[in-house]
Amino acid sequence: MKRIGVFVCHCGINIAETVDVKRVAEEAMQMEGVTYAQDYIYMCSEPGQALVREKIKEENLDAIIIAACSPTLHESTFRAAAEEAGLNPWQCEIANIREQCSWVHTDREKATRKAINIVGTIVQKTRLNESLEPIPVSITKKALVIGGGIAGIQAALDIADSGYKVILVEKESSIGGHMAQLSETFPTLDCSQCILTPKMVAAGKHPNIELLTYSEIEEVSGYVGNFNVRIRRKAPFVDWSKCNGCGLCMEKCPAKVSSVFDRELTTHGAIYVPFPQAVPNKPVIVKDSCIYFKTGKCRLCEKVCEIGAINFEQEDQFIEEEVGAIITATGFETLPVADLAEYGAGDVPDVIDGLAFERLLSASGPTVGEVRRPSDGMVPKEIVFVQCAGSRDPERYKPYCSKICCMYTTKHALLYKHRVHDGQSYIFYIDIRTGGKGYEEFYHNAEEEEGIIYLRGKVAKIFRDGDKTVVWGTDTLTGRNIEIAADLVVLATAVIPKDSTAELVKKLRIHTGPNGFLSEAHPKLRPVESINSGFFIAGAAQGPRDIPETVAQASAAACKVISLFSRDHLEQDPAIAWVDEDLCGGCRICISVCPYDAREYDEEKGIVIVNEALCEGCGSCVAACACGATQQRNLSDSQIKSMVTASLRGE
Amino acid sequence: MSENMGLAPPKSPPILLTREVVNAGFKQQVNELSGQHMDACYQCGNCSSGCPLAQEMDILPNRIIRLVQLGQRDDIINSETIWICASCFQCTVRCPRGIDIQAVMDALRQIALDEGIDHFGPDQISPELAASVPQPGLVGVYRKLAT
Ligand SMILES: Cc1cc2nc3c(=O)[nH]c(=O)nc-3n(C[C@H](O)[C@H](O)[C@H](O)COP(=O)(O)OP(=O)(O)OC[C@H]3O[C@@H](n4cnc5c(N)ncnc54)[C@H](O)[C@@H]3O)c2cc1C
Ligand code: SF4
Ligand code: SF4
Ligand code: SF4
Ligand code: SF4
């Protein structure tokens, strides 16, 4: 018979206020197999752990139960303590009497009885626990970063600098993401290109980074440390190994395609580079717009390309790679103006979004940094900015705050004032949110020194009247409605996840939240990890965020990858499913229920095996298996039965 | 929208904002006369919440500042608030943006007086009332006349 010790924690008053911890310890002493029981104010503190270690030895314990908080918090803490005292870590169990008892009850007597019951149930499990050893898993020390915005670039550079190989996959022909489109950046107003392009170049040249632009993820299989990735390299119809980026082809191309990079304020040819500072600086041909692909005639670019880099026969290529960790940094887009019916649904020419305004402000943009409105090129003298366009509107659009637009709108109004001295800008807002270092000061300066008029209220309607764009809003601070006949209106449209992210997460088997942004394992304590091991997340793909936050998060995700790679091998929890090969009939029901794809049919043996590296020990297959062939280690059917019996006896 | 289509005048007409209205000089005039900077006000409302006479005012002090920001001259110089203000300095010492609201009230009274709008004189106070009015109140009355 095992000698079990029970340690009951007060958790300060978190548990002790509602649960009579002394009585729990006394009652535990009466349970079969328990030879020692003791309560203590903070079991996780050093004196608490010392008590556990000391008693394991003194009392000659074979197993221990810590009646305390959730195992997600301190299971590893107490297993380490048990190991230090010479116990097998799987002989340490947690009885959760905080989250599942003291925090959710108020009646002290009933809560105490429930806590005793929980301990009794865990005693039954512990009696039958086996000693286990962690399962070693090898690691491929190469990372995959998906998305080459500032998040992906930063993460790739950090991992590469620490000596590990990185594959950086970007959908577009150049890395850079949205930051490449921005003019100057709040709150310091440094030019976006000037701080971004050196990083783009560094990523392009780094010996440890393999840059795969104009590429997409086709398929991902495997598990932490050992992923297999299939990548599609889309055909650019230009042999990049020959092309020297001279740009002659782009000058001659007669086709007209509106520029996504310039928010459709300009056009480029069917063969193009999105912007002059692109990395790599190599063109691609947009097949759907290319005159040759459409009509069979043209090939002008081919004629002018002196080194013969144009190749109309090129086909998509597929690359197979093995990597140990994957960072998803696929960024964001913004709600289309067309979705905002009351703001003209995109039909009023001088109603543009924030990114378009960035292009108008940008020295390398379509107006070389002069603010001119799209309809007739006039310099606007009355300009209205509308915040929360589609954000914070759970009834019709997005329920969340897009976080960056308060700051960039103030930046826009400020940069406008720097360029059009006699112009007047107005900002409609619901709240101004400036929670960042130097942000409140930036906003106050704009309000106080730049004469920007902030109007507190939502805009109800925007419409065209002659060459004016009329804005109907309100100002709750005066209690009066406001009407402005503006020359240009800029909407701070909601930040939304990149549309292709939904498809990508299915391939990766990671998760998104209700608004489509990538989910983190824990919002506070594991902010850059996905719940599935080996997957990390960074940047605006996880939720709206500005550059400082994006970069910090990207470095954090890189750090997690580096810490993973710094180990010789990984250790997988052995308390997972296993199959009794004699009992398995090969029905494969387990394959259909496993959420982690950990069950595989073994053709030779005619049974279904468990991929130990993928199994998370959720128990779905164990419950589904009709012949009892699949069992979970340390949660066997007999353990569960005796736990149920014990818990029913308790009431 | 803003035209009156033969109906009674609208009770809450929209403010038609233009850069002329905002910059027509009213805000600048108040800034100059008071030595204060109207755009510094971020509408926290502290001036109003601490004002001992707020309950007697038709427009609270923070909203007076707001109307100056938007160039709404007429609303302000016709308001009772500027005359009810006792120049007690409560708002001035509390404003987190360091605005001397009392000085703004002085400036607004001055602009109103220049237009011949007057709401108060010491002769309107009976000796009995004067005896019961707290001293700061009386000082305030004379300050108003001196501006
Ligand atoms: C109008 C506006 C103004 C702004 N101004 C500022 C400012 O002044 N200061 C500031 O700090 N922040 C500002 N921001 C915020 C800033 O743009 C973001 O913080 C930053 O761009 C986020 O970087 P990211 O790498 O996470 O995402 P992104 O920049 O969106 O990059 C994501 C990258 O991933 C690629 N990608 C997407 N899907 C896939 C896929 N399936 N496969 C491969 N690649 C993929 C995309 O092509 C893109 O290159 C502004 C944002 C806007 C909209
Ligand atoms: S002309 Fe040829 S070498 Fe020059 S940019 Fe075009 S494809 Fe490259
Ligand atoms: S950041 Fe500001 S403008 Fe943007 S949604 Fe949030 S509150 Fe609205
Ligand atoms: S206390 Fe100052 S900042 Fe606040 S509302 Fe009054 S004047 Fe404005
Ligand atoms: S000075 Fe005038 S506005 Fe300011 S608190 Fe006193 S009475 Fe109120």
mmCIF file of N, CA, C and O in Angstrom, chain A residues 92-143:
data_model
loop_
_atom_site.group_PDB
_atom_site.id
_atom_site.type_symbol
_atom_site.label_atom_id
_atom_site.label_comp_id
_atom_site.label_asym_id
_atom_site.label_seq_id
_atom_site.Cartn_x
_atom_site.Cartn_y
_atom_site.Cartn_z
ATOM 1 N N CYS A 92 2.987 13.080 -7.891
ATOM 2 C CA CYS A 92 2.490 14.301 -7.255
ATOM 3 C C CYS A 92 1.220 14.728 -7.981
ATOM 4 O O CYS A 92 1.212 14.870 -9.193
ATOM 5 N N GLU A 93 0.131 14.890 -7.226
ATOM 6 C CA GLU A 93 -1.150 15.295 -7.823
ATOM 7 C C GLU A 93 -1.633 16.590 -7.179
ATOM 8 O O GLU A 93 -1.295 16.896 -6.033
ATOM 9 N N ILE A 94 -2.437 17.327 -7.940
ATOM 10 C CA ILE A 94 -3.026 18.553 -7.400
ATOM 11 C C ILE A 94 -4.521 18.320 -7.191
ATOM 12 O O ILE A 94 -5.206 17.828 -8.091
ATOM 13 N N ALA A 95 -5.036 18.688 -6.015
ATOM 14 C CA ALA A 95 -6.488 18.711 -5.802
ATOM 15 C C ALA A 95 -6.879 20.195 -5.835
ATOM 16 O O ALA A 95 -6.453 20.965 -4.971
ATOM 17 N N ASN A 96 -7.625 20.589 -6.845
ATOM 18 C CA ASN A 96 -7.957 22.013 -7.002
ATOM 19 C C ASN A 96 -9.118 22.406 -6.094
ATOM 20 O O ASN A 96 -10.272 22.159 -6.397
ATOM 21 N N ILE A 97 -8.766 23.019 -4.953
ATOM 22 C CA ILE A 97 -9.835 23.450 -4.026
ATOM 23 C C ILE A 97 -9.965 24.973 -4.027
ATOM 24 O O ILE A 97 -10.611 25.548 -3.157
ATOM 25 N N ARG A 98 -9.335 25.641 -5.009
ATOM 26 C CA ARG A 98 -9.486 27.099 -5.087
ATOM 27 C C ARG A 98 -10.453 27.448 -6.226
ATOM 28 O O ARG A 98 -11.614 27.727 -5.982
ATOM 29 N N GLU A 99 -9.986 27.366 -7.502
ATOM 30 C CA GLU A 99 -10.853 27.722 -8.632
ATOM 31 C C GLU A 99 -12.141 26.910 -8.635
ATOM 32 O O GLU A 99 -13.199 27.402 -8.993
ATOM 33 N N GLN A 100 -12.027 25.621 -8.261
ATOM 34 C CA GLN A 100 -13.217 24.769 -8.341
ATOM 35 C C GLN A 100 -13.961 24.672 -7.023
ATOM 36 O O GLN A 100 -14.897 23.906 -6.896
ATOM 37 N N CYS A 101 -13.526 25.424 -6.018
ATOM 38 C CA CYS A 101 -14.235 25.331 -4.734
ATOM 39 C C CYS A 101 -14.328 26.696 -4.046
ATOM 40 O O CYS A 101 -15.339 27.375 -4.153
ATOM 41 N N SER A 102 -13.254 27.140 -3.385
ATOM 42 C CA SER A 102 -13.392 28.337 -2.541
ATOM 43 C C SER A 102 -13.808 29.573 -3.340
ATOM 44 O O SER A 102 -14.566 30.404 -2.850
ATOM 45 N N TRP A 103 -13.323 29.707 -4.569
ATOM 46 C CA TRP A 103 -13.640 30.917 -5.347
ATOM 47 C C TRP A 103 -15.086 30.941 -5.839
ATOM 48 O O TRP A 103 -15.609 31.989 -6.177
ATOM 49 N N VAL A 104 -15.700 29.780 -5.935
ATOM 50 C CA VAL A 104 -17.044 29.768 -6.522
ATOM 51 C C VAL A 104 -18.143 29.491 -5.493
ATOM 52 O O VAL A 104 -19.307 29.382 -5.850
ATOM 53 N N HIS A 105 -17.753 29.357 -4.220
ATOM 54 C CA HIS A 105 -18.781 29.116 -3.199
ATOM 55 C C HIS A 105 -18.695 30.146 -2.095
ATOM 56 O O HIS A 105 -17.670 30.798 -1.908
ATOM 57 N N THR A 106 -19.798 30.271 -1.345
ATOM 58 C CA THR A 106 -19.799 31.210 -0.224
ATOM 59 C C THR A 106 -20.115 30.484 1.090
ATOM 60 O O THR A 106 -19.676 30.904 2.143
ATOM 61 N N ASP A 107 -20.863 29.377 1.015
ATOM 62 C CA ASP A 107 -21.249 28.649 2.224
ATOM 63 C C ASP A 107 -20.056 27.822 2.733
ATOM 64 O O ASP A 107 -19.616 26.872 2.084
ATOM 65 N N ARG A 108 -19.529 28.235 3.874
ATOM 66 C CA ARG A 108 -18.289 27.646 4.373
ATOM 67 C C ARG A 108 -18.417 26.141 4.656
ATOM 68 O O ARG A 108 -17.530 25.361 4.319
ATOM 69 N N GLU A 109 -19.529 25.751 5.232
ATOM 70 C CA GLU A 109 -19.723 24.338 5.572
ATOM 71 C C GLU A 109 -19.757 23.486 4.296
ATOM 72 O O GLU A 109 -19.036 22.493 4.173
ATOM 73 N N LYS A 110 -20.571 23.921 3.339
ATOM 74 C CA LYS A 110 -20.696 23.149 2.104
ATOM 75 C C LYS A 110 -19.385 23.150 1.326
ATOM 76 O O LYS A 110 -18.979 22.129 0.761
ATOM 77 N N ALA A 111 -18.721 24.289 1.303
ATOM 78 C CA ALA A 111 -17.457 24.386 0.572
ATOM 79 C C ALA A 111 -16.423 23.463 1.202
ATOM 80 O O ALA A 111 -15.649 22.806 0.497
ATOM 81 N N THR A 112 -16.415 23.403 2.526
ATOM 82 C CA THR A 112 -15.454 22.536 3.214
ATOM 83 C C THR A 112 -15.728 21.069 2.854
ATOM 84 O O THR A 112 -14.810 20.304 2.542
ATOM 85 N N ARG A 113 -17.030 20.700 2.867
ATOM 86 C CA ARG A 113 -17.375 19.313 2.516
ATOM 87 C C ARG A 113 -16.945 19.007 1.082
ATOM 88 O O ARG A 113 -16.421 17.935 0.779
ATOM 89 N N LYS A 114 -17.135 19.999 0.182
ATOM 90 C CA LYS A 114 -16.751 19.782 -1.218
ATOM 91 C C LYS A 114 -15.234 19.636 -1.337
ATOM 92 O O LYS A 114 -14.738 18.774 -2.073
ATOM 93 N N ALA A 115 -14.485 20.442 -0.580
ATOM 94 C CA ALA A 115 -13.027 20.366 -0.644
ATOM 95 C C ALA A 115 -12.557 18.989 -0.179
ATOM 96 O O ALA A 115 -11.661 18.381 -0.782
ATOM 97 N N ILE A 116 -13.181 18.475 0.893
ATOM 98 C CA ILE A 116 -12.823 17.142 1.410
ATOM 99 C C ILE A 116 -13.094 16.098 0.325
ATOM 100 O O ILE A 116 -12.286 15.198 0.064
ATOM 101 N N ASN A 117 -14.228 16.285 -0.356
ATOM 102 C CA ASN A 117 -14.618 15.382 -1.427
ATOM 103 C C ASN A 117 -13.608 15.398 -2.586
ATOM 104 O O ASN A 117 -13.227 14.352 -3.114
ATOM 105 N N ILE A 118 -13.189 16.607 -2.959
ATOM 106 C CA ILE A 118 -12.208 16.726 -4.045
ATOM 107 C C ILE A 118 -10.916 16.008 -3.659
ATOM 108 O O ILE A 118 -10.344 15.246 -4.450
ATOM 109 N N VAL A 119 -10.472 16.231 -2.408
ATOM 110 C CA VAL A 119 -9.244 15.579 -1.946
ATOM 111 C C VAL A 119 -9.429 14.051 -1.978
ATOM 112 O O VAL A 119 -8.569 13.309 -2.471
ATOM 113 N N GLY A 120 -10.593 13.590 -1.505
ATOM 114 C CA GLY A 120 -10.875 12.143 -1.484
ATOM 115 C C GLY A 120 -10.804 11.538 -2.879
ATOM 116 O O GLY A 120 -10.289 10.431 -3.073
ATOM 117 N N THR A 121 -11.323 12.271 -3.848
ATOM 118 C CA THR A 121 -11.310 11.796 -5.233
ATOM 119 C C THR A 121 -9.883 11.662 -5.755
ATOM 120 O O THR A 121 -9.517 10.661 -6.377
ATOM 121 N N ILE A 122 -9.082 12.674 -5.454
ATOM 122 C CA ILE A 122 -7.686 12.659 -5.930
ATOM 123 C C ILE A 122 -6.879 11.568 -5.196
ATOM 124 O O ILE A 122 -5.965 10.972 -5.771
ATOM 125 N N VAL A 123 -7.251 11.301 -3.944
ATOM 126 C CA VAL A 123 -6.574 10.208 -3.222
ATOM 127 C C VAL A 123 -6.777 8.895 -3.992
ATOM 128 O O VAL A 123 -5.835 8.121 -4.190
ATOM 129 N N GLN A 124 -8.002 8.672 -4.468
ATOM 130 C CA GLN A 124 -8.288 7.446 -5.225
ATOM 131 C C GLN A 124 -7.421 7.355 -6.470
ATOM 132 O O GLN A 124 -6.865 6.313 -6.793
ATOM 133 N N LYS A 125 -7.297 8.498 -7.191
ATOM 134 C CA LYS A 125 -6.465 8.518 -8.406
ATOM 135 C C LYS A 125 -5.015 8.218 -8.036
ATOM 136 O O LYS A 125 -4.359 7.386 -8.661
ATOM 137 N N THR A 126 -4.533 8.904 -7.009
ATOM 138 C CA THR A 126 -3.132 8.808 -6.625
ATOM 139 C C THR A 126 -2.727 7.386 -6.229
ATOM 140 O O THR A 126 -1.615 6.944 -6.512
ATOM 141 N N ARG A 127 -3.652 6.691 -5.579
ATOM 142 C CA ARG A 127 -3.341 5.319 -5.142
ATOM 143 C C ARG A 127 -2.898 4.456 -6.312
ATOM 144 O O ARG A 127 -2.052 3.589 -6.177
ATOM 145 N N LEU A 128 -3.485 4.703 -7.493
ATOM 146 C CA LEU A 128 -3.184 3.857 -8.651
ATOM 147 C C LEU A 128 -2.213 4.491 -9.649
ATOM 148 O O LEU A 128 -1.961 3.944 -10.717
ATOM 149 N N ASN A 129 -1.715 5.701 -9.345
ATOM 150 C CA ASN A 129 -0.773 6.354 -10.275
ATOM 151 C C ASN A 129 0.504 5.541 -10.455
ATOM 152 O O ASN A 129 1.077 5.047 -9.493
ATOM 153 N N GLU A 130 0.940 5.451 -11.715
ATOM 154 C CA GLU A 130 2.232 4.797 -11.976
ATOM 155 C C GLU A 130 3.328 5.862 -11.995
ATOM 156 O O GLU A 130 3.050 7.028 -12.288
ATOM 157 N N SER A 131 4.560 5.462 -11.797
ATOM 158 C CA SER A 131 5.682 6.370 -11.992
ATOM 159 C C SER A 131 5.983 6.390 -13.485
ATOM 160 O O SER A 131 6.021 5.348 -14.122
ATOM 161 N N LEU A 132 6.164 7.590 -14.039
ATOM 162 C CA LEU A 132 6.368 7.700 -15.491
ATOM 163 C C LEU A 132 7.657 8.438 -15.785
ATOM 164 O O LEU A 132 8.214 9.123 -14.930
ATOM 165 N N GLU A 133 8.113 8.319 -17.024
ATOM 166 C CA GLU A 133 9.294 9.060 -17.468
ATOM 167 C C GLU A 133 8.889 9.923 -18.650
ATOM 168 O O GLU A 133 8.111 9.480 -19.501
ATOM 169 N N PRO A 134 9.401 11.162 -18.748
ATOM 170 C CA PRO A 134 9.047 12.002 -19.894
ATOM 171 C C PRO A 134 9.522 11.381 -21.211
ATOM 172 O O PRO A 134 10.523 10.669 -21.238
ATOM 173 N N ILE A 135 8.771 11.654 -22.294
ATOM 174 C CA ILE A 135 9.118 11.083 -23.597
ATOM 175 C C ILE A 135 10.027 12.056 -24.344
ATOM 176 O O ILE A 135 9.636 13.207 -24.574
ATOM 177 N N PRO A 136 11.251 11.638 -24.714
ATOM 178 C CA PRO A 136 12.128 12.572 -25.432
ATOM 179 C C PRO A 136 11.706 12.730 -26.894
ATOM 180 O O PRO A 136 11.335 11.769 -27.549
ATOM 181 N N VAL A 137 11.720 13.987 -27.389
ATOM 182 C CA VAL A 137 11.367 14.287 -28.779
ATOM 183 C C VAL A 137 12.492 15.138 -29.372
ATOM 184 O O VAL A 137 12.930 16.102 -28.743
ATOM 185 N N SER A 138 12.954 14.804 -30.561
ATOM 186 C CA SER A 138 14.059 15.571 -31.157
ATOM 187 C C SER A 138 13.556 16.898 -31.727
ATOM 188 O O SER A 138 12.358 17.076 -31.926
ATOM 189 N N ILE A 139 14.476 17.834 -31.971
ATOM 190 C CA ILE A 139 14.084 19.150 -32.507
ATOM 191 C C ILE A 139 14.893 19.487 -33.758
ATOM 192 O O ILE A 139 16.116 19.365 -33.760
ATOM 193 N N THR A 140 14.188 19.945 -34.800
ATOM 194 C CA THR A 140 14.865 20.535 -35.957
ATOM 195 C C THR A 140 15.053 22.018 -35.643
ATOM 196 O O THR A 140 14.078 22.750 -35.471
ATOM 197 N N LYS A 141 16.317 22.441 -35.558
ATOM 198 C CA LYS A 141 16.559 23.803 -35.085
ATOM 199 C C LYS A 141 16.551 24.823 -36.224
ATOM 200 O O LYS A 141 17.546 25.462 -36.529
ATOM 201 N N LYS A 142 15.411 24.926 -36.848
ATOM 202 C CA LYS A 142 15.211 25.865 -37.941
ATOM 203 C C LYS A 142 13.796 26.381 -37.786
ATOM 204 O O LYS A 142 12.885 25.600 -37.484
ATOM 205 N N ALA A 143 13.607 27.700 -37.945
ATOM 206 C CA ALA A 143 12.282 28.263 -37.710
ATOM 207 C C ALA A 143 11.632 28.715 -39.005
ATOM 208 O O ALA A 143 12.325 29.072 -39.966
#
